[in-house]
Amino acid sequence: MIKKYRFGTPIDTGAVLTEIEVFNITELSPFTFKKDSQGYEFNLQLKKLDVVYGLGEQVRGINKRGWIYKSYNEDDCIITESRTSLYGSHNFILVNAINNFGAFFDFPGKVTFDIGYTDSRYMKITCCGDGYLYIITSDDNDLNTIVKNFREIIGQSYIPPKWAFGIGQSRWGYKSQEDITEVIEGYKQAGFPLDMVYMDIDYMQDYEDFTLNEERYPDFSNFVKKAKKEGVRLIPIVDAAIKVKDDYFVYREGLERSAYCTDEEGNPFVVGVWPGDSVLPDVLNEESGKWFAENYKFYLDYGIEGFWNDMNEPALFYSKKRLQANVAKLKRLKSELNIDEFEKMRHLIYALQNNVADYKDFYHNINGQKVRHDLVHNLYGYKLTKCSAEYLKKYQPEKRHLLFSRSSYIGMHRYGGIWTGDNASWWSHLLLAFQMLPSLNMCGFLYVGADVGGFGQNTTQDLLLRWMALAVFSPLYRNHATQGTRNQEPYRFKAEEKFLQLMKTRYMLLPFIYSEYVKCALNNDMLFKPLAFVYPDDVRARTVEDQLMMGDAIMLAPVYTQNAVGRYVYLPEDMLEVRFTYAGIKTKQRKNGNHFINIALDQVCVFLKKGKVLPIAKPAMHAEDVDFNNLTFIKNIDKETTYTLCMDDGETTEDLRNYLVDVKVMP
Ligand code: MIG
């Protein structure tokens, strides 16, 4: 059951596809509502044991209580607990109370979720502009049904090609064909499976989108083909901003079409990003977005099949306008060793970067209407990814493409996935990556993943191993690191056999991961669930923050601390422990309750529910080589059951329901 309320005169974000009758906001429940000069405020009293789930890509735990979160897509690579917004804004919360309900605040400007931060007994949500609010409930009061009801109105989640469930390697620092060849060779020599290598910004000529540096990539067409023959796809990055340069054809074309965001006076708004002076394609404008996306043809004609869209918050290192103003102010400061002057100086410099005030200085043309960016800020990455997805589909309708984005808003889940941006090689970020999974799934984002091993800072062998043990289950599995950090490709470390064992496990589980993914997308289910979704009457299960249910069969309990030999695991019922080891898969019945489970660095250990089976394939070097017809089953059943596999070719754009095949499994 869904009730839709309107506050003010909102713009249509396209997040919700279903037409729903609109109620007057004065009839709203269970929130109380008030409007003031700051915007619209929604209040709700929370009971002691209520749990608040949701918010997709955000800091902190699965239960969002006790912090203040802000939806305002932000490019800042220092991700700490103190942050309030990250790269995506996913304004859906799910309140687990006596009467469970979900709420989606469909407003693309800034929204603040004070979930018991100011007063632990209250939740206060503030929207600083006009929007819609959807309240979602279900007859059965079941959290899963509420999520399903919500997912139904926002539309089916993106399903990537099967090869995108393989392992990918990336680094900001691979500069040339030689560098990429070295990575492919490195994997090959170690006997490691590999499906994708990512190309970061250095492939471009002077950071110009839709160009190639021909010195570093002299023979790209053949290079793409050769890599694919080896089973590896190359995935280039696409940045949002376009370099201002008169003889750069993309820039000129956009200019002729008035396809850029403009300043107050209607001139293209100039920002400083990687290429220096740059302009932003107005992807909120239908025509301009279409034009931007048509440029992806450049790569498609080389045989490229996947992309990652970056810098689309949009990230502005700084704006020309503010730079000029602040430099003028700096010049007026006295050059004395005076701490007050120094503070002023520092402020003038620091305030240049990612200054949210810049978002008030430029405009979109939405259906002929001039709309100030800050009011629609959170839509930028979503719309950019939407138009690129639509173009890929139009140009190559016969297959599915890999596409994921850094910035996002609910609605984008129909067009692509998300990687969660610039995390660090910290143990806390391993746990954070795990905790984000169910929150993102609620909001429709299924193809998600964090940079495996951590992007910033130096990783360690054990962190990378533990991260890869978790990544076995992550739909998007990409090892990525920033320049200047320790080399992070698994073959750079001594413990090759340990890495190999974990990577093999991914491919052995691929029929399960892929089939569960497709079924969740088709049925609007979550792939990763907090325990309370499966054991709603178990009070203890409600408080578990470091275990998740995956699919409808297994429980995950990763190790996320350094030097641990294992961890405590809470079993809500009797389960079958399933351990992937060099010597094969070992199983053991476990009673419900708390157990200390030893888990070695090279082992993956999961817990299979009663009445369920887990399909296992032979390991393979590439996702496409995994043989879905030759499976064994790990079983925790006492009578015959079926397991539903998705048996498509991995690329078809036909309805995947036609490819679901029931396999009978005997005890
Ligand atoms: O300003 O392209 O999150 O994955 O390696 C940094 C360089 C730009 C940020 C992305 C990261 C990528 C990096 N980019």
XYZ file of C-alpha atoms in Angstrom, residues 12-608:
597
model
C 9.441 15.258 -11.604
C 12.644 13.339 -10.833
C 11.531 10.239 -12.691
C 12.405 8.100 -9.668
C 8.872 6.687 -9.417
C 7.320 5.182 -12.537
C 3.858 4.287 -11.279
C 1.010 6.803 -11.309
C -0.315 7.150 -7.789
C -3.146 9.244 -6.435
C -1.862 12.322 -4.589
C -3.091 13.087 -1.065
C -3.074 16.384 0.702
C -0.023 16.741 2.933
C -2.230 17.820 5.843
C -3.511 14.225 5.966
C 0.012 12.851 6.395
C 0.738 10.059 8.873
C 2.690 8.724 10.711
C 4.908 11.844 10.442
C 3.768 15.226 11.617
C 4.451 17.946 9.123
C 5.344 21.602 9.241
C 6.642 24.211 6.864
C 8.990 27.007 7.819
C 11.508 29.296 6.161
C 14.064 26.456 6.020
C 11.711 24.209 4.088
C 9.508 21.304 5.046
C 9.941 19.364 8.242
C 8.694 15.846 9.012
C 8.756 14.583 12.586
C 8.273 11.194 14.140
C 8.705 9.847 17.640
C 10.772 6.669 17.842
C 10.301 3.925 20.413
C 13.306 2.543 22.184
C 13.574 -0.631 20.141
C 12.604 0.797 16.746
C 15.183 0.305 14.034
C 15.622 2.674 11.089
C 17.060 1.108 7.938
C 17.822 2.642 4.575
C 19.580 5.677 3.059
C 21.594 3.557 0.612
C 25.144 4.816 0.299
C 25.824 6.424 3.648
C 28.211 6.296 6.573
C 27.783 4.200 9.734
C 25.846 1.032 10.368
C 22.852 -0.880 9.096
C 20.638 0.685 11.770
C 20.798 4.381 10.978
C 19.729 5.618 14.428
C 21.901 8.072 16.310
C 23.391 10.225 13.570
C 22.494 13.025 11.197
C 22.699 12.251 7.479
C 22.441 14.641 4.566
C 21.456 13.861 1.046
C 23.681 16.091 -1.005
C 25.983 14.262 -3.381
C 29.515 15.071 -2.410
C 32.942 14.392 -3.880
C 35.238 14.130 -0.876
C 37.689 11.249 -0.695
C 38.154 11.268 3.075
C 35.364 9.008 4.226
C 35.110 9.033 7.998
C 32.328 8.425 10.491
C 31.913 12.176 10.830
C 30.769 12.625 7.281
C 27.101 13.266 6.622
C 26.901 12.739 2.858
C 28.746 10.621 0.325
C 28.503 10.384 -3.472
C 24.905 9.195 -3.748
C 21.592 10.293 -2.256
C 19.024 7.618 -1.573
C 16.165 9.124 0.370
C 14.413 5.927 1.381
C 14.094 4.857 5.004
C 12.419 1.810 6.437
C 11.185 1.995 9.998
C 10.971 -1.273 11.879
C 8.468 -0.448 14.592
C 5.190 -2.013 15.710
C 3.722 -0.807 12.434
C 6.525 -1.107 9.913
C 6.629 1.424 7.120
C 8.876 2.858 4.442
C 9.191 6.504 3.407
C 10.676 7.926 0.225
C 11.374 11.661 0.087
C 11.478 12.385 -3.607
C 13.232 15.734 -3.563
C 16.516 16.151 -5.466
C 17.975 19.026 -3.425
C 19.304 18.825 0.098
C 17.475 16.577 2.556
C 18.543 16.172 6.175
C 17.773 13.014 8.140
C 18.258 13.683 11.827
C 17.646 10.176 13.111
C 17.846 10.634 16.851
C 20.926 12.855 16.684
C 19.495 16.030 18.182
C 17.096 14.100 20.415
C 17.451 10.333 20.558
C 13.672 9.884 20.794
C 12.880 11.718 17.592
C 13.530 11.554 13.915
C 13.357 14.801 12.007
C 13.603 14.984 8.248
C 13.986 18.315 6.490
C 13.620 18.974 2.777
C 14.810 22.399 1.679
C 12.505 22.470 -1.337
C 9.365 21.065 -2.925
C 8.887 17.347 -3.354
C 6.794 14.253 -2.957
C 6.664 11.915 -0.023
C 5.654 8.281 -0.435
C 4.616 6.263 2.596
C 4.814 2.541 1.951
C 3.217 -0.141 4.106
C 2.039 -3.716 3.663
C -0.888 -5.806 4.872
C 1.419 -8.418 6.330
C 3.567 -5.793 8.125
C 6.606 -7.582 6.682
C 9.763 -5.568 5.954
C 10.450 -7.562 2.794
C 6.994 -6.828 1.396
C 7.357 -3.126 2.124
C 10.642 -3.003 0.243
C 9.066 -4.972 -2.600
C 6.139 -2.544 -2.737
C 8.552 0.352 -2.931
C 10.755 -1.318 -5.526
C 7.698 -2.020 -7.657
C 6.956 1.685 -8.067
C 10.556 2.657 -8.843
C 10.964 -0.025 -11.509
C 13.174 -3.010 -12.158
C 16.841 -2.857 -11.246
C 19.621 -2.903 -13.819
C 20.966 -6.318 -14.803
C 24.521 -6.231 -16.172
C 25.944 -8.844 -18.523
C 27.117 -12.045 -16.862
C 30.790 -11.285 -17.524
C 30.430 -8.242 -15.255
C 30.163 -10.681 -12.334
C 33.779 -11.669 -12.906
C 36.781 -10.097 -11.222
C 38.069 -6.699 -12.368
C 41.401 -5.019 -11.794
C 41.923 -1.291 -11.785
C 44.387 1.348 -10.693
C 44.616 5.053 -11.190
C 48.058 4.908 -12.725
C 47.738 2.418 -15.593
C 48.764 4.786 -18.335
C 49.298 2.781 -21.481
C 48.685 -0.404 -23.427
C 51.890 -1.744 -21.887
C 50.642 -1.126 -18.357
C 47.403 -2.936 -19.069
C 49.192 -5.787 -20.802
C 51.363 -6.150 -17.715
C 48.265 -6.518 -15.545
C 46.723 -9.144 -17.809
C 50.058 -10.990 -17.882
C 50.435 -10.684 -14.134
C 47.083 -12.347 -13.571
C 47.781 -14.992 -16.171
C 51.154 -15.950 -14.804
C 49.769 -16.289 -11.316
C 46.943 -18.442 -12.681
C 44.367 -15.897 -11.437
C 40.988 -15.511 -13.113
C 40.236 -12.098 -14.619
C 37.349 -10.602 -16.601
C 37.950 -6.855 -16.742
C 40.702 -4.265 -16.594
C 39.626 -0.689 -16.001
C 41.096 2.327 -17.752
C 41.381 5.428 -15.590
C 41.702 9.044 -16.786
C 45.230 8.707 -18.188
C 43.992 7.006 -21.351
C 42.549 10.317 -22.555
C 44.328 13.011 -24.504
C 44.674 15.881 -22.005
C 41.671 14.611 -20.048
C 39.389 15.242 -22.989
C 36.370 12.950 -22.871
C 35.892 10.695 -25.888
C 39.525 10.823 -26.976
C 42.465 8.461 -26.708
C 46.094 9.296 -26.187
C 47.438 7.730 -29.326
C 51.008 7.557 -28.135
C 50.023 5.399 -25.211
C 47.338 3.525 -27.135
C 48.711 3.360 -30.673
C 46.612 0.440 -31.801
C 43.533 0.510 -29.626
C 41.185 -1.433 -31.887
C 43.463 -4.430 -32.002
C 44.354 -4.029 -28.386
C 40.703 -4.276 -27.355
C 40.287 -7.351 -29.544
C 43.422 -9.002 -28.236
C 42.394 -8.471 -24.636
C 38.962 -9.888 -25.330
C 40.527 -12.957 -26.903
C 42.259 -13.431 -23.582
C 38.852 -13.173 -21.934
C 39.428 -9.656 -20.608
C 37.279 -6.599 -21.327
C 38.602 -3.062 -21.054
C 36.373 -0.641 -19.187
C 37.150 3.063 -19.689
C 36.184 5.825 -17.286
C 34.005 8.710 -18.501
C 34.245 11.988 -16.598
C 31.362 14.438 -16.517
C 33.158 17.669 -17.388
C 34.180 18.702 -20.904
C 37.407 20.590 -21.537
C 37.078 24.138 -22.815
C 39.261 24.182 -25.910
C 38.360 25.722 -29.237
C 39.691 22.960 -31.443
C 38.229 20.132 -29.366
C 35.299 18.837 -31.399
C 33.190 17.688 -28.454
C 33.452 21.055 -26.758
C 32.541 22.881 -29.951
C 29.610 20.647 -30.729
C 28.177 21.111 -27.252
C 28.621 24.833 -27.571
C 26.757 24.923 -30.871
C 23.917 22.994 -29.281
C 23.845 25.105 -26.097
C 24.292 21.812 -24.275
C 26.114 23.122 -21.187
C 25.001 24.327 -17.808
C 24.992 28.107 -17.763
C 25.706 30.911 -15.343
C 23.183 33.560 -14.350
C 23.765 35.422 -17.632
C 23.313 32.351 -19.789
C 26.982 31.739 -20.645
C 28.496 28.279 -20.191
C 29.497 27.922 -16.534
C 33.238 27.263 -16.269
C 34.585 24.973 -13.566
C 38.021 23.603 -12.789
C 38.271 19.831 -12.995
C 40.925 17.508 -14.489
C 41.125 19.182 -17.908
C 41.476 22.682 -16.397
C 38.758 25.056 -17.609
C 35.750 22.806 -18.183
C 32.029 22.949 -18.750
C 29.269 20.625 -17.598
C 26.926 18.957 -20.073
C 23.370 19.760 -19.035
C 22.288 16.148 -18.640
C 19.045 17.275 -16.989
C 18.041 18.576 -20.385
C 16.760 15.801 -22.572
C 18.378 16.954 -25.831
C 21.704 17.894 -24.276
C 21.862 14.607 -22.400
C 21.206 12.717 -25.601
C 23.971 14.596 -27.341
C 26.454 13.908 -24.527
C 25.631 10.207 -24.556
C 25.968 9.846 -28.323
C 29.660 10.446 -27.819
C 29.989 6.997 -26.184
C 29.902 5.719 -29.754
C 33.570 6.646 -29.882
C 34.382 3.724 -27.573
C 31.707 1.341 -28.767
C 33.197 1.414 -32.252
C 36.462 0.162 -30.776
C 34.622 -2.802 -29.287
C 34.264 -1.431 -25.746
C 31.338 -2.953 -23.796
C 31.364 -1.234 -20.430
C 31.948 2.088 -18.683
C 32.298 3.726 -15.304
C 30.911 7.254 -15.058
C 32.961 9.362 -12.654
C 32.983 12.933 -11.284
C 29.257 13.296 -11.772
C 28.148 14.746 -8.422
C 29.182 16.898 -10.327
C 32.644 17.254 -8.814
C 34.011 20.778 -9.138
C 37.501 21.218 -7.815
C 36.731 24.911 -7.971
C 34.926 27.472 -10.074
C 36.441 30.240 -12.116
C 34.197 32.801 -10.474
C 35.211 31.926 -6.912
C 38.865 31.550 -7.828
C 38.980 35.066 -9.220
C 37.107 36.503 -6.242
C 39.295 34.740 -3.671
C 42.564 35.562 -5.406
C 41.530 39.221 -5.356
C 40.819 38.938 -1.613
C 44.122 37.161 -1.016
C 45.985 39.971 -2.686
C 44.478 42.396 -0.215
C 45.775 40.451 2.803
C 48.888 41.708 4.586
C 51.904 39.450 4.194
C 52.779 39.381 7.845
C 53.355 36.504 10.216
C 50.054 37.075 11.886
C 47.864 34.121 12.782
C 44.592 35.916 12.019
C 45.805 36.801 8.558
C 47.003 33.236 8.137
C 43.584 31.869 9.055
C 41.953 34.178 6.531
C 44.424 33.086 3.891
C 43.826 29.438 4.616
C 40.119 29.892 4.504
C 40.239 31.648 1.129
C 42.207 28.741 -0.311
C 40.308 25.877 1.328
C 36.958 27.406 0.541
C 37.748 27.077 -3.152
C 37.509 23.320 -3.257
C 34.179 21.525 -3.582
C 32.421 24.611 -2.326
C 28.725 23.862 -2.238
C 27.998 27.547 -2.848
C 29.202 26.961 -6.422
C 26.132 24.807 -6.910
C 24.018 27.940 -6.595
C 25.864 29.627 -9.423
C 24.752 27.592 -12.381
C 21.559 26.540 -14.090
C 19.902 23.793 -16.059
C 17.405 24.093 -18.832
C 14.678 21.626 -17.896
C 11.944 21.673 -20.546
C 12.615 25.327 -21.234
C 12.613 26.231 -17.559
C 15.750 27.707 -15.987
C 16.401 25.700 -12.812
C 19.165 26.533 -10.336
C 21.473 23.570 -9.879
C 21.414 23.301 -6.082
C 17.688 22.515 -6.122
C 18.192 19.506 -8.392
C 21.780 18.711 -7.427
C 21.294 15.038 -6.606
C 19.973 14.238 -10.074
C 23.135 14.966 -12.021
C 24.890 11.582 -11.853
C 21.564 9.797 -12.216
C 20.586 11.638 -15.386
C 24.059 11.356 -16.871
C 23.964 7.607 -16.361
C 20.387 7.382 -17.598
C 21.191 9.041 -20.897
C 24.348 6.994 -21.379
C 22.458 3.762 -20.674
C 19.728 4.745 -23.100
C 22.239 5.487 -25.795
C 24.143 2.213 -25.307
C 20.890 0.346 -25.638
C 19.892 2.275 -28.722
C 23.217 1.844 -30.480
C 23.667 -1.812 -29.572
C 20.224 -3.176 -28.733
C 21.333 -6.776 -29.043
C 23.346 -6.932 -25.841
C 23.662 -5.722 -22.268
C 26.452 -3.333 -21.301
C 28.325 -2.850 -18.070
C 27.640 0.576 -16.645
C 28.072 2.025 -13.218
C 28.346 5.467 -11.752
C 29.815 7.221 -8.764
C 26.996 9.656 -8.100
C 23.393 8.484 -7.994
C 19.796 9.003 -6.913
C 16.962 6.493 -6.714
C 15.776 5.945 -10.283
C 19.302 5.429 -11.549
C 19.098 1.835 -10.290
C 17.200 1.030 -13.514
C 20.129 2.094 -15.689
C 23.327 1.067 -13.967
C 25.167 0.148 -10.812
C 27.212 2.057 -8.267
C 30.708 1.818 -6.953
C 30.897 3.522 -3.638
C 33.746 5.890 -4.438
C 37.032 6.703 -2.794
C 37.204 4.471 0.243
C 40.508 3.727 1.947
C 42.524 0.638 2.762
C 41.129 0.625 6.260
C 39.550 -2.274 8.133
C 36.654 -0.008 9.079
C 35.932 0.472 5.386
C 35.725 -3.247 4.862
C 32.916 -3.333 7.407
C 31.337 -0.197 5.927
C 31.294 -1.776 2.454
C 29.458 -4.769 3.947
C 26.942 -2.655 5.853
C 26.040 -0.574 2.819
C 24.884 -3.615 0.849
C 21.372 -4.060 2.285
C 20.794 -0.304 2.474
C 21.597 0.050 -1.222
C 19.480 -2.967 -2.129
C 16.410 -1.453 -0.467
C 16.791 1.543 -2.735
C 16.935 -0.619 -5.862
C 20.711 -0.686 -6.328
C 21.762 -4.295 -6.747
C 24.881 -4.038 -8.889
C 27.062 -2.431 -6.235
C 30.517 -2.765 -4.787
C 33.325 -0.926 -3.043
C 36.913 -0.694 -4.281
C 38.307 -4.046 -3.132
C 41.432 -3.621 -1.035
C 40.622 0.053 -0.543
C 41.273 2.983 -2.905
C 43.261 5.431 -0.769
C 46.162 4.572 1.577
C 48.374 1.482 1.549
C 46.718 -1.860 1.760
C 48.172 -4.877 3.531
C 48.195 -8.476 2.431
C 45.788 -9.566 5.126
C 43.359 -6.695 4.505
C 43.289 -7.515 0.820
C 42.708 -11.200 1.552
C 39.860 -10.515 3.972
C 38.392 -8.022 1.532
C 38.550 -10.533 -1.289
C 36.815 -13.101 0.911
C 33.948 -10.639 1.299
C 34.083 -9.555 -2.345
C 33.356 -13.145 -3.361
C 29.722 -12.138 -2.808
C 29.802 -8.555 -4.052
C 28.017 -8.230 -7.417
C 30.532 -5.618 -8.567
C 33.995 -6.985 -7.764
C 36.780 -4.561 -8.635
C 40.183 -4.124 -7.039
C 41.050 -0.424 -7.410
C 43.660 1.843 -5.848
C 44.811 5.398 -6.250
C 48.135 6.608 -7.579
C 50.976 6.774 -5.119
C 49.715 3.932 -2.974
C 51.230 0.487 -2.656
C 50.650 -1.800 -5.624
C 47.459 -3.669 -4.925
C 47.125 -6.283 -7.652
C 46.917 -9.643 -5.865
C 49.849 -11.021 -7.879
C 52.130 -8.403 -6.287
C 51.938 -10.250 -2.978
C 53.695 -13.370 -1.816
C 50.681 -15.436 -0.805
C 49.608 -16.286 -4.347
C 47.942 -19.564 -3.440
C 45.788 -17.841 -0.825
C 44.594 -15.222 -3.299
C 43.970 -17.883 -5.902
C 41.843 -19.903 -3.513
C 39.612 -16.896 -2.766
C 39.304 -15.958 -6.430
C 38.416 -19.530 -7.373
C 35.661 -19.455 -4.791
C 34.069 -16.484 -6.569
C 33.853 -18.391 -9.832
C 32.634 -21.577 -8.140
C 29.797 -19.558 -6.646
C 29.025 -17.641 -9.815
C 25.915 -19.647 -10.806
C 24.524 -18.883 -7.350
C 25.530 -15.199 -7.342
C 24.294 -14.590 -10.864
C 21.036 -16.512 -10.508
C 20.216 -14.927 -7.164
C 21.001 -11.498 -8.589
C 18.731 -11.946 -11.584
C 15.898 -13.335 -9.465
C 16.154 -10.415 -7.030
C 16.066 -7.939 -9.915
C 13.057 -9.635 -11.510
C 11.151 -9.991 -8.237
C 12.108 -6.657 -6.655
C 13.835 -8.455 -3.793
C 16.953 -7.583 -1.874
C 20.053 -9.663 -2.498
C 21.492 -8.804 0.912
C 19.244 -8.548 3.933
C 19.766 -7.692 7.581
C 19.032 -10.744 9.737
C 15.839 -9.172 11.074
C 14.267 -9.396 7.622
C 14.461 -13.168 7.748
C 14.079 -13.680 11.524
C 11.647 -10.892 12.493
C 10.747 -12.430 15.835
C 14.325 -12.891 16.953
C 15.163 -9.927 19.188
C 18.874 -10.652 19.032
C 18.861 -10.741 15.224
C 17.689 -7.117 15.184
C 20.939 -5.921 16.682
C 23.363 -7.825 14.447
C 25.345 -5.338 12.377
C 28.059 -7.564 10.900
C 26.177 -10.493 9.397
C 23.805 -10.541 6.439
C 21.539 -12.974 4.673
C 22.286 -13.370 0.989
C 19.734 -14.610 -1.484
C 17.334 -16.777 0.403
C 19.892 -19.397 1.320
C 23.056 -18.291 3.057
C 24.263 -16.130 5.888
C 27.483 -14.154 5.500
C 29.755 -13.347 8.433
C 33.013 -11.862 7.138
C 36.124 -11.259 9.225
C 36.825 -7.529 9.259
C 39.527 -7.047 11.897
C 43.262 -7.415 11.587
C 45.117 -10.401 13.062
C 41.875 -12.226 13.837
C 41.844 -16.003 13.505
C 38.082 -15.997 13.179
C 35.082 -14.302 14.758
C 31.942 -14.775 16.779
C 28.946 -15.615 14.661
C 25.341 -15.549 15.784
C 23.233 -18.342 14.318
C 19.515 -17.535 14.533
C 18.716 -21.221 13.838
C 20.580 -24.471 13.230
C 22.573 -24.061 10.045
C 25.139 -25.882 7.935
C 28.583 -24.325 8.039
C 30.079 -24.381 4.533
C 33.813 -23.770 4.255
C 35.756 -23.394 1.024
C 39.279 -24.792 1.479
C 42.171 -25.989 -0.693
C 41.097 -29.512 0.125
C 37.549 -28.949 -1.103
C 34.341 -27.767 0.497
C 33.908 -28.846 4.109
C 30.561 -28.790 5.884
C 29.520 -29.073 9.506
C 26.145 -28.837 11.252
C 25.994 -25.987 13.750
C 23.440 -25.428 16.483
C 21.769 -22.050 16.819
C 23.346 -19.510 19.173
C 26.790 -17.917 19.426
C 29.880 -19.652 18.111
C 33.461 -18.673 17.705
C 34.243 -19.737 14.153
C 37.862 -20.040 13.016
C 38.269 -18.606 9.548
C 41.721 -18.671 7.954
C 42.868 -15.865 5.647
C 42.366 -18.015 2.575
C 38.952 -19.352 3.528
C 35.411 -18.321 2.796
C 32.910 -19.570 5.323
C 29.124 -19.206 5.005
C 26.105 -20.711 6.740
C 23.427 -22.519 4.778
